[in-house]
Amino acid sequence: MTDRPRIALYPGSFDPVTRGHEDIARRGLQLADRVIVAVAEVATQVKRPRFTIDQRLDMLAQSFAGEPAIQPARFSGLLVDYAREVGATLVIRGLRAVSDFEYEFQMAQMNRALSSELETVFLVPNHDFDYLSASLVREIASLGGDVSRFVAPHVAAALKGP
Ligand code: PNS
């Protein structure tokens, strides 16, 4: 062990950031001195994003304003390369249900194959959020439903926009 600050990456699409994501990022501070919430320009599961990367980063910055140990950032290319670049030794992912496991396990093993020094840890969200996903939030909002319990007010407002 060294005295170097421990940096964790919490990567994802964050399209948009939900209360569940916020919970996992904060829990990450139990394991690391700094958590970089890293918005991927290239996501493994190809999706048509609702928000641009800049909009997603702006929402993350508002969610974690006043929490300097949680830092939103963007990255392009491979997660393992970005981890090396910023000196991160941990990757944090949230695990909600068994259905998440296969995809998460595959990514964790693949990232380990690409970079053996990078450790993936799974954090379980508060049970209030374990059914929550950004895609369901997007769908509910697009159909006029109330998402105020699932996202921060600034995100709910953005979801009402074009
Ligand atoms: O929230 P998501 O969309 O499930 O997050 C997936 C993400 C962004 C963590 C994954 O797609 C990723 O790490 N993308 C960066 C490119 C990369 O490293 N791909 C190889 C993954 S094994």
XYZ file of C-alpha atoms and ligand atoms in Angstrom:
184
model
C 0.000 0.000 0.000
C 1.098 3.569 -0.634
C -0.112 6.923 0.675
C -1.216 7.951 -2.799
C -4.869 9.015 -2.911
C -7.031 6.196 -4.156
C -8.915 7.125 -7.299
C -11.979 5.213 -8.460
C -13.716 5.468 -11.799
C -17.468 5.184 -11.904
C -18.064 4.855 -15.654
C -21.344 4.829 -17.513
C -23.653 6.568 -19.932
C -25.537 8.616 -17.308
C -28.254 9.459 -19.813
C -29.385 11.034 -17.514
C -27.925 10.700 -14.014
C -30.509 9.179 -11.634
C -30.834 9.102 -7.860
C -29.431 5.571 -8.094
C -26.267 6.782 -9.826
C -25.858 9.554 -7.260
C -26.183 6.995 -4.469
C -23.547 4.680 -5.972
C -21.052 7.518 -6.576
C -21.357 8.632 -2.942
C -21.000 5.067 -1.690
C -17.824 4.878 -3.765
C -16.203 7.338 -1.375
C -16.135 4.528 1.216
C -13.568 2.850 -1.028
C -11.690 5.727 -2.633
C -10.567 9.257 -1.856
C -11.866 10.501 -5.189
C -14.553 9.148 -7.472
C -14.447 10.210 -11.109
C -17.908 9.824 -12.619
C -16.761 9.086 -16.139
C -19.194 9.594 -19.005
C -18.242 7.341 -21.899
C -18.237 8.705 -25.416
C -18.294 5.078 -26.589
C -20.764 2.840 -24.768
C -20.641 -0.938 -25.188
C -24.372 -1.310 -25.668
C -25.097 0.971 -28.591
C -27.815 3.415 -27.659
C -29.187 6.577 -29.157
C -28.614 9.052 -26.353
C -31.361 11.361 -25.110
C -28.804 13.951 -23.956
C -25.486 15.091 -25.411
C -22.345 14.337 -23.439
C -22.104 18.019 -22.478
C -25.675 18.018 -21.174
C -25.015 14.828 -19.189
C -21.839 16.310 -17.711
C -23.658 19.494 -16.816
C -26.360 17.510 -14.983
C -23.701 15.488 -13.146
C -21.878 18.685 -12.167
C -25.116 20.035 -10.679
C -25.839 16.761 -8.855
C -22.412 16.755 -7.212
C -21.936 20.507 -6.730
C -20.320 21.050 -3.336
C -18.935 17.485 -3.269
C -15.362 18.009 -4.502
C -14.377 14.352 -4.066
C -16.877 13.372 -6.775
C -15.748 14.674 -10.144
C -17.655 14.297 -13.400
C -15.495 13.833 -16.496
C -15.791 12.510 -20.032
C -13.634 9.897 -21.684
C -13.284 8.492 -25.164
C -11.755 5.155 -26.052
C -11.163 2.321 -23.664
C -11.954 2.561 -19.987
C -8.692 0.812 -19.083
C -6.689 3.465 -20.969
C -8.552 6.274 -19.254
C -7.964 4.584 -15.868
C -4.218 4.526 -16.551
C -4.259 8.144 -17.695
C -5.899 9.397 -14.471
C -4.206 6.897 -12.133
C -7.408 5.095 -11.141
C -7.053 1.657 -9.557
C -10.723 0.847 -9.034
C -13.760 0.666 -11.268
C -17.091 1.001 -9.520
C -20.320 -0.286 -10.981
C -23.748 -0.506 -9.429
C -25.431 -3.903 -9.300
C -29.198 -3.811 -8.969
C -30.496 -7.244 -9.829
C -29.378 -10.623 -11.102
C -30.279 -9.405 -14.595
C -27.380 -6.908 -14.415
C -24.896 -9.599 -13.547
C -24.038 -11.204 -16.865
C -23.231 -7.933 -18.645
C -21.333 -6.610 -15.626
C -19.374 -9.831 -15.152
C -18.394 -9.875 -18.814
C -17.202 -6.251 -18.725
C -15.292 -6.759 -15.473
C -13.501 -9.830 -16.829
C -12.750 -8.129 -20.131
C -11.375 -5.052 -18.386
C -9.208 -7.322 -16.229
C -7.940 -9.096 -19.346
C -6.999 -5.684 -20.768
C -5.513 -4.327 -17.543
C -4.793 -6.741 -14.707
C -4.068 -4.007 -12.174
C -7.556 -2.513 -12.454
C -10.026 -3.938 -9.924
C -13.801 -3.795 -10.488
C -16.062 -3.580 -7.456
C -19.846 -3.753 -7.464
C -21.859 -1.633 -5.104
C -25.475 -2.278 -4.238
C -27.705 0.789 -4.260
C -30.099 1.824 -1.550
C -33.145 -0.438 -1.997
C -35.245 2.617 -2.869
C -33.328 2.702 -6.149
C -32.729 -0.919 -7.012
C -35.445 -0.994 -9.687
C -34.346 2.301 -11.189
C -32.696 2.699 -14.582
C -31.983 5.710 -16.771
C -33.790 4.056 -19.684
C -37.020 3.604 -17.683
C -36.751 7.180 -16.426
C -36.386 8.416 -20.020
C -39.383 6.400 -21.133
C -41.612 7.527 -18.253
C -40.647 11.170 -18.805
C -41.224 10.938 -22.556
C -44.744 9.637 -21.894
C -45.531 12.470 -19.504
C -45.029 10.533 -16.244
C -43.702 11.985 -13.002
C -40.019 11.171 -12.496
C -39.409 13.518 -9.567
C -38.749 10.628 -7.161
C -36.128 9.106 -9.420
C -33.981 12.052 -10.478
C -32.856 15.383 -9.043
C -35.038 18.427 -9.839
C -32.596 19.789 -12.448
C -32.685 16.443 -14.264
C -36.486 16.264 -14.116
C -36.594 19.764 -15.630
C -34.185 18.767 -18.406
C -36.318 15.711 -19.206
C -39.275 18.015 -19.827
C -37.265 19.881 -22.471
C -36.837 19.001 -26.143
O -24.017 2.747 -18.209
P -23.514 1.820 -19.279
O -23.935 2.336 -20.632
O -23.918 0.398 -19.048
O -21.923 1.880 -19.216
C -21.128 1.081 -20.040
C -19.682 1.596 -20.050
C -19.647 3.040 -20.454
C -19.083 1.447 -18.668
C -18.884 0.732 -21.067
O -19.560 0.756 -22.284
C -17.445 1.217 -21.257
O -16.610 1.003 -20.417
N -17.210 1.904 -22.397
C -15.878 2.421 -22.745
C -15.260 1.613 -23.888
C -14.656 0.336 -23.350
O -13.729 0.343 -22.567
N -15.219 -0.794 -23.820
C -14.785 -2.104 -23.396
C -15.560 -2.546 -22.170
S -15.118 -4.140 -21.613
